[in-house]
Coordinates of C-alpha atoms in Angstrom, one line a residue:
M260 CA 11.7 19.8 -10.1
K261 CA 9.1 19.7 -12.9
Q262 CA 9.1 15.9 -12.7
N263 CA 8.4 16.1 -8.9
R264 CA 5.4 18.4 -9.5
Y265 CA 4.0 16.0 -12.2
F266 CA 4.5 13.0 -9.8
I267 CA 2.7 14.8 -6.9
K268 CA -0.2 15.8 -9.1
S269 CA -0.5 12.2 -10.3
I270 CA -0.6 10.9 -6.8
I271 CA -3.2 13.5 -5.8
H272 CA -5.3 12.3 -8.8
I273 CA -4.9 8.7 -7.8
V274 CA -5.9 9.3 -4.2
F275 CA -8.8 11.5 -5.3
A276 CA -10.0 8.7 -7.7
L277 CA -9.8 6.1 -4.9
A278 CA -11.8 8.4 -2.6
L279 CA -14.4 9.0 -5.3
A280 CA -14.6 5.3 -6.2
T281 CA -15.1 4.4 -2.5
C282 CA -17.9 6.9 -2.2
A283 CA -19.5 5.8 -5.5
Y284 CA -22.7 4.0 -4.4
S285 CA -25.7 3.3 -6.6
Q286 CA -29.2 4.3 -5.4
D287 CA -29.8 0.8 -3.9
S288 CA -26.8 1.3 -1.6
S289 CA -24.9 -1.5 -3.3
R290 CA -21.2 -0.7 -3.8
S291 CA -19.9 0.5 -7.1
V292 CA -18.0 -2.1 -9.2
L293 CA -14.9 0.2 -9.3
A294 CA -14.9 0.9 -5.5
P295 CA -12.0 -0.7 -3.7
H296 CA -13.0 -3.3 -1.1
H297 CA -10.8 -1.7 1.5
L298 CA -8.7 1.3 2.2
K299 CA -5.5 1.1 4.3
L300 CA -3.4 3.6 6.2
Q301 CA 0.0 2.3 7.2
F302 CA 2.6 3.7 9.5
A303 CA 6.2 2.9 8.6
G304 CA 6.8 -0.6 7.3
G305 CA 9.2 0.0 4.4
I306 CA 6.8 1.8 2.1
G307 CA 6.9 5.2 3.6
F308 CA 6.7 7.0 6.9
L309 CA 3.0 7.2 6.2
S310 CA 1.3 5.3 3.4
V311 CA -2.3 5.3 2.1
G312 CA -3.8 2.8 -0.3
G313 CA -6.7 0.7 -1.4
G314 CA -7.3 -2.7 -2.8
Y315 CA -9.4 -5.7 -3.4
T316 CA -10.1 -9.0 -1.6
T317 CA -11.0 -12.2 -3.4
K318 CA -14.5 -13.7 -2.7
N319 CA -13.0 -16.5 -0.6
Q320 CA -11.2 -13.8 1.5
K321 CA -7.8 -15.6 1.0
W322 CA -6.0 -13.0 -1.1
E323 CA -5.7 -9.2 -0.9
G324 CA -4.1 -6.9 -3.5
D325 CA -3.3 -3.3 -2.6
L326 CA -1.7 -0.2 -4.2
F327 CA -0.1 2.3 -1.8
Y328 CA 1.3 5.8 -2.0
G329 CA 4.1 6.2 0.6
Y330 CA 5.6 9.5 1.8
V331 CA 8.6 10.3 4.0
P332 CA 8.8 14.0 5.0
R333 CA 12.2 15.7 5.0
S334 CA 12.0 16.2 8.7
V335 CA 12.0 12.4 9.2
G336 CA 14.2 11.1 6.4
G337 CA 16.5 13.9 5.7
I338 CA 15.1 14.2 2.2
T339 CA 11.5 14.1 1.0
I340 CA 10.7 10.6 -0.4
H341 CA 7.7 9.5 -2.5
A342 CA 7.0 5.9 -3.4
L343 CA 4.4 3.7 -5.0
S344 CA 4.0 0.1 -3.8
A345 CA 2.0 -2.9 -4.8
K346 CA 1.3 -5.6 -2.2
L347 CA -0.1 -9.1 -2.5
T348 CA -1.2 -10.7 0.7
F349 CA -2.2 -14.4 1.3
L350 CA -4.4 -15.3 4.3
P351 CA -4.2 -19.1 4.5
L352 CA -6.1 -19.6 7.8
Q353 CA -9.7 -19.0 8.8
P354 CA -10.2 -16.1 11.3
I355 CA -10.4 -17.1 14.9
P356 CA -13.3 -15.3 16.9
I357 CA -12.1 -13.7 20.1
K358 CA -15.1 -11.9 21.8
S359 CA -16.1 -9.2 19.4
L360 CA -12.9 -9.5 17.3
E361 CA -11.7 -11.8 14.6
F362 CA -8.0 -12.7 14.6
N363 CA -6.2 -13.8 11.5
P364 CA -3.0 -15.3 13.0
L365 CA -1.1 -15.7 9.7
S366 CA -0.7 -13.7 6.5
A367 CA 2.2 -13.8 4.1
G368 CA 2.9 -11.8 1.0
L369 CA 5.0 -10.0 -1.5
L370 CA 5.7 -6.3 -1.8
I371 CA 7.1 -4.4 -4.8
S372 CA 8.0 -0.8 -4.4
R373 CA 9.2 2.1 -6.7
T374 CA 10.9 5.1 -5.0
F375 CA 11.0 8.3 -7.0
G376 CA 13.7 10.9 -7.0
K377 CA 17.0 11.9 -8.8
Q378 CA 19.1 10.0 -6.3
Y379 CA 17.4 6.7 -7.0
F380 CA 17.9 4.6 -10.2
G381 CA 16.8 1.4 -11.8
F382 CA 20.0 0.9 -13.7
D383 CA 23.5 2.0 -13.0
P384 CA 23.9 5.7 -13.8
D385 CA 26.5 6.6 -16.5
N386 CA 28.8 8.1 -14.0
Y387 CA 29.4 4.7 -12.2
P388 CA 31.2 1.7 -13.6
Y389 CA 29.0 -1.1 -14.9
D390 CA 27.5 -3.2 -12.0
Y391 CA 29.0 -0.8 -9.4
Y392 CA 26.0 -1.2 -7.1
G393 CA 24.7 -4.6 -8.3
F394 CA 21.1 -3.7 -7.4
P395 CA 18.7 -0.9 -8.3
T396 CA 18.0 1.7 -5.6
S397 CA 14.6 2.8 -7.0
F398 CA 13.0 -0.7 -7.1
N399 CA 12.6 -2.9 -4.0
A400 CA 10.9 -6.2 -3.3
A401 CA 10.2 -7.9 0.0
L402 CA 8.5 -10.9 1.5
F403 CA 6.6 -10.5 4.7
I404 CA 4.6 -12.4 7.3
G405 CA 2.1 -11.1 9.8
G406 CA -1.5 -11.2 10.9
K407 CA -4.4 -9.0 11.7
F408 CA -7.2 -8.3 14.1
Q409 CA -10.6 -7.1 12.7
K410 CA -13.8 -5.9 14.2
E411 CA -17.2 -5.6 12.5
I412 CA -18.9 -2.2 13.0
K413 CA -22.3 -1.0 12.1
T414 CA -22.1 2.2 10.1
T415 CA -23.4 3.1 6.6
H416 CA -20.1 3.1 4.8
V417 CA -17.5 1.4 7.0
K418 CA -18.3 -2.3 7.8
Q419 CA -15.0 -3.3 9.4
V420 CA -11.9 -1.9 11.0
S421 CA -8.7 -3.9 11.1
L422 CA -5.3 -3.5 12.7
Y423 CA -2.5 -5.5 10.9
Y424 CA 1.1 -6.1 11.6
E425 CA 3.9 -7.4 9.4
I426 CA 7.6 -8.4 9.6

Protein backbone atom coordinates (compact mmCIF):
# COMPACT_ATOMS: atom_id res chain seq x y z
CA MET A 1 0.00 0.00 0.00
CA LYS A 2 2.82 2.38 0.89
CA GLN A 3 4.56 1.55 -2.41
CA ASN A 4 1.37 2.39 -4.37
CA ARG A 5 1.12 5.82 -2.71
CA TYR A 6 4.76 6.52 -3.51
CA PHE A 7 4.23 5.45 -7.14
CA ILE A 8 1.10 7.60 -7.54
CA LYS A 9 2.89 10.62 -6.06
CA SER A 10 5.81 10.04 -8.44
CA ILE A 11 3.47 9.91 -11.43
CA ILE A 12 1.72 13.11 -10.32
CA HIS A 13 5.13 14.81 -10.08
CA ILE A 14 6.11 13.59 -13.56
CA VAL A 15 2.85 14.79 -15.13
CA PHE A 16 3.13 18.11 -13.28
CA ALA A 17 6.74 18.54 -14.47
CA LEU A 18 5.67 17.80 -18.07
CA ALA A 19 2.89 20.38 -17.79
CA LEU A 20 5.26 22.99 -16.35
CA ALA A 21 7.89 22.30 -19.00
CA THR A 22 5.27 22.64 -21.72
CA CYS A 23 4.15 26.00 -20.36
CA ALA A 24 7.71 27.24 -19.81
CA TYR A 25 8.20 29.90 -22.43
CA SER A 26 10.84 32.60 -22.43
CA GLN A 27 9.85 36.24 -22.89
CA ASP A 28 10.46 36.14 -26.63
CA SER A 29 7.83 33.34 -26.95
CA SER A 30 10.37 30.75 -28.05
CA ARG A 31 9.93 27.38 -26.43
CA SER A 32 11.92 26.26 -23.42
CA VAL A 33 14.68 23.75 -24.16
CA LEU A 34 13.15 21.30 -21.66
CA ALA A 35 9.60 21.53 -23.01
CA PRO A 36 8.46 18.39 -24.81
CA HIS A 37 7.75 18.84 -28.50
CA HIS A 38 4.38 17.16 -28.15
CA LEU A 39 1.90 15.84 -25.61
CA LYS A 40 -0.23 12.79 -26.31
CA LEU A 41 -3.41 11.34 -24.91
CA GLN A 42 -4.04 7.72 -25.86
CA PHE A 43 -7.13 5.61 -25.39
CA ALA A 44 -6.50 1.87 -24.92
CA GLY A 45 -3.69 0.45 -27.05
CA GLY A 46 -1.89 -1.81 -24.59
CA ILE A 47 -0.44 0.88 -22.30
CA GLY A 48 -3.52 1.58 -20.23
CA PHE A 49 -7.20 2.32 -20.63
CA LEU A 50 -6.18 5.96 -20.72
CA SER A 51 -2.58 7.12 -21.13
CA VAL A 52 -0.95 10.54 -21.07
CA GLY A 53 2.56 11.33 -22.15
CA GLY A 54 4.95 13.64 -23.85
CA GLY A 55 7.96 13.41 -26.04
CA TYR A 56 10.33 14.75 -28.60
CA THR A 57 10.62 14.72 -32.38
CA THR A 58 13.90 14.81 -34.29
CA LYS A 59 14.63 17.82 -36.50
CA ASN A 60 14.02 15.82 -39.68
CA GLN A 61 10.61 14.71 -38.26
CA LYS A 62 11.42 11.01 -38.83
CA TRP A 63 11.64 9.84 -35.21
CA GLU A 64 9.48 10.42 -32.12
CA GLY A 65 10.32 9.33 -28.59
CA ASP A 66 7.61 9.35 -25.92
CA LEU A 67 7.13 8.51 -22.25
CA PHE A 68 3.59 7.58 -21.13
CA TYR A 69 1.78 7.00 -17.87
CA GLY A 70 -1.06 4.52 -18.35
CA TYR A 71 -4.00 3.88 -16.05
CA VAL A 72 -6.69 1.20 -15.97
CA PRO A 73 -9.42 1.82 -13.37
CA ARG A 74 -10.78 -1.07 -11.30
CA SER A 75 -14.19 -0.65 -12.97
CA VAL A 76 -12.65 -1.49 -16.37
CA GLY A 77 -9.88 -4.00 -15.57
CA GLY A 78 -11.14 -5.67 -12.41
CA ILE A 79 -8.12 -4.25 -10.59
CA THR A 80 -6.45 -0.85 -10.72
CA ILE A 81 -3.38 -0.91 -12.97
CA HIS A 82 -0.60 1.69 -13.33
CA ALA A 83 2.07 1.51 -16.03
CA LEU A 84 4.97 3.49 -17.47
CA SER A 85 5.79 3.04 -21.13
CA ALA A 86 8.52 4.27 -23.45
CA LYS A 87 7.75 4.41 -27.13
CA LEU A 88 9.99 5.00 -30.14
CA THR A 89 8.23 5.73 -33.45
CA PHE A 90 9.76 5.89 -36.93
CA LEU A 91 7.98 7.89 -39.67
CA PRO A 92 9.72 6.83 -42.92
CA LEU A 93 7.49 8.64 -45.45
CA GLN A 94 6.83 12.31 -46.10
CA PRO A 95 3.33 13.48 -45.10
CA ILE A 96 0.75 13.58 -47.91
CA PRO A 97 -1.35 16.80 -48.03
CA ILE A 98 -5.12 16.17 -48.13
CA LYS A 99 -7.04 19.47 -48.15
CA SER A 100 -6.23 21.11 -44.79
CA LEU A 101 -4.77 17.87 -43.32
CA GLU A 102 -1.48 16.04 -43.62
CA PHE A 103 -1.55 12.25 -43.72
CA ASN A 104 1.41 10.16 -42.60
CA PRO A 105 0.48 6.76 -44.08
CA LEU A 106 3.12 4.73 -42.28
CA SER A 107 4.74 4.67 -38.89
CA ALA A 108 6.46 1.80 -37.13
CA GLY A 109 7.99 1.46 -33.74
CA LEU A 110 8.84 -0.24 -30.50
CA LEU A 111 7.06 0.00 -27.16
CA ILE A 112 8.48 -1.06 -23.79
CA SER A 113 6.16 -1.03 -20.80
CA ARG A 114 6.47 -1.61 -17.04
CA THR A 115 3.31 -2.49 -15.10
CA PHE A 116 3.29 -1.88 -11.35
CA GLY A 117 1.62 -3.99 -8.68
CA LYS A 118 2.19 -6.95 -6.35
CA GLN A 119 0.63 -9.37 -8.84
CA TYR A 120 3.24 -8.49 -11.51
CA PHE A 121 6.87 -9.56 -11.44
CA GLY A 122 10.05 -9.26 -13.48
CA PHE A 123 11.52 -12.56 -12.32
CA ASP A 124 9.81 -15.74 -11.14
CA PRO A 125 8.57 -15.32 -7.56
CA ASP A 126 10.01 -17.65 -4.92
CA ASN A 127 6.71 -19.51 -4.53
CA TYR A 128 6.87 -20.78 -8.17
CA PRO A 129 9.34 -23.29 -9.64
CA TYR A 130 12.19 -21.84 -11.70
CA ASP A 131 11.03 -20.76 -15.18
CA TYR A 132 7.40 -21.59 -14.36
CA TYR A 133 6.06 -18.68 -16.41
CA GLY A 134 8.94 -18.27 -18.83
CA PHE A 135 8.29 -14.55 -19.20
CA PRO A 136 7.96 -11.55 -16.90
CA THR A 137 4.49 -10.18 -16.25
CA SER A 138 5.59 -6.67 -15.26
CA PHE A 139 7.68 -5.94 -18.39
CA ASN A 140 6.27 -6.01 -21.90
CA ALA A 141 7.59 -5.10 -25.30
CA ALA A 142 5.73 -4.75 -28.58
CA LEU A 143 6.28 -3.76 -32.18
CA PHE A 144 3.63 -1.67 -33.91
CA ILE A 145 2.70 -0.12 -37.25
CA GLY A 146 0.28 2.68 -37.90
CA GLY A 147 -0.13 6.16 -39.28
CA LYS A 148 -1.48 9.58 -38.40
CA PHE A 149 -3.50 12.53 -39.59
CA GLN A 150 -2.45 16.00 -38.48
CA LYS A 151 -3.85 19.48 -38.86
CA GLU A 152 -2.02 22.77 -38.36
CA ILE A 153 -3.93 25.21 -36.15
CA LYS A 154 -3.27 28.80 -35.31
CA THR A 155 -3.22 29.29 -31.55
CA THR A 156 -0.59 30.62 -29.21
CA HIS A 157 0.53 27.37 -27.60
CA VAL A 158 -0.92 24.59 -29.76
CA LYS A 159 0.43 24.49 -33.28
CA GLN A 160 -0.87 21.12 -34.43
CA VAL A 161 -3.45 18.48 -33.55
CA SER A 162 -2.96 14.86 -34.60
CA LEU A 163 -4.96 11.66 -34.56
CA TYR A 164 -2.87 8.50 -34.75
CA TYR A 165 -3.64 4.82 -34.97
CA GLU A 166 -1.51 1.74 -34.33
CA ILE A 167 -1.75 -2.01 -34.59
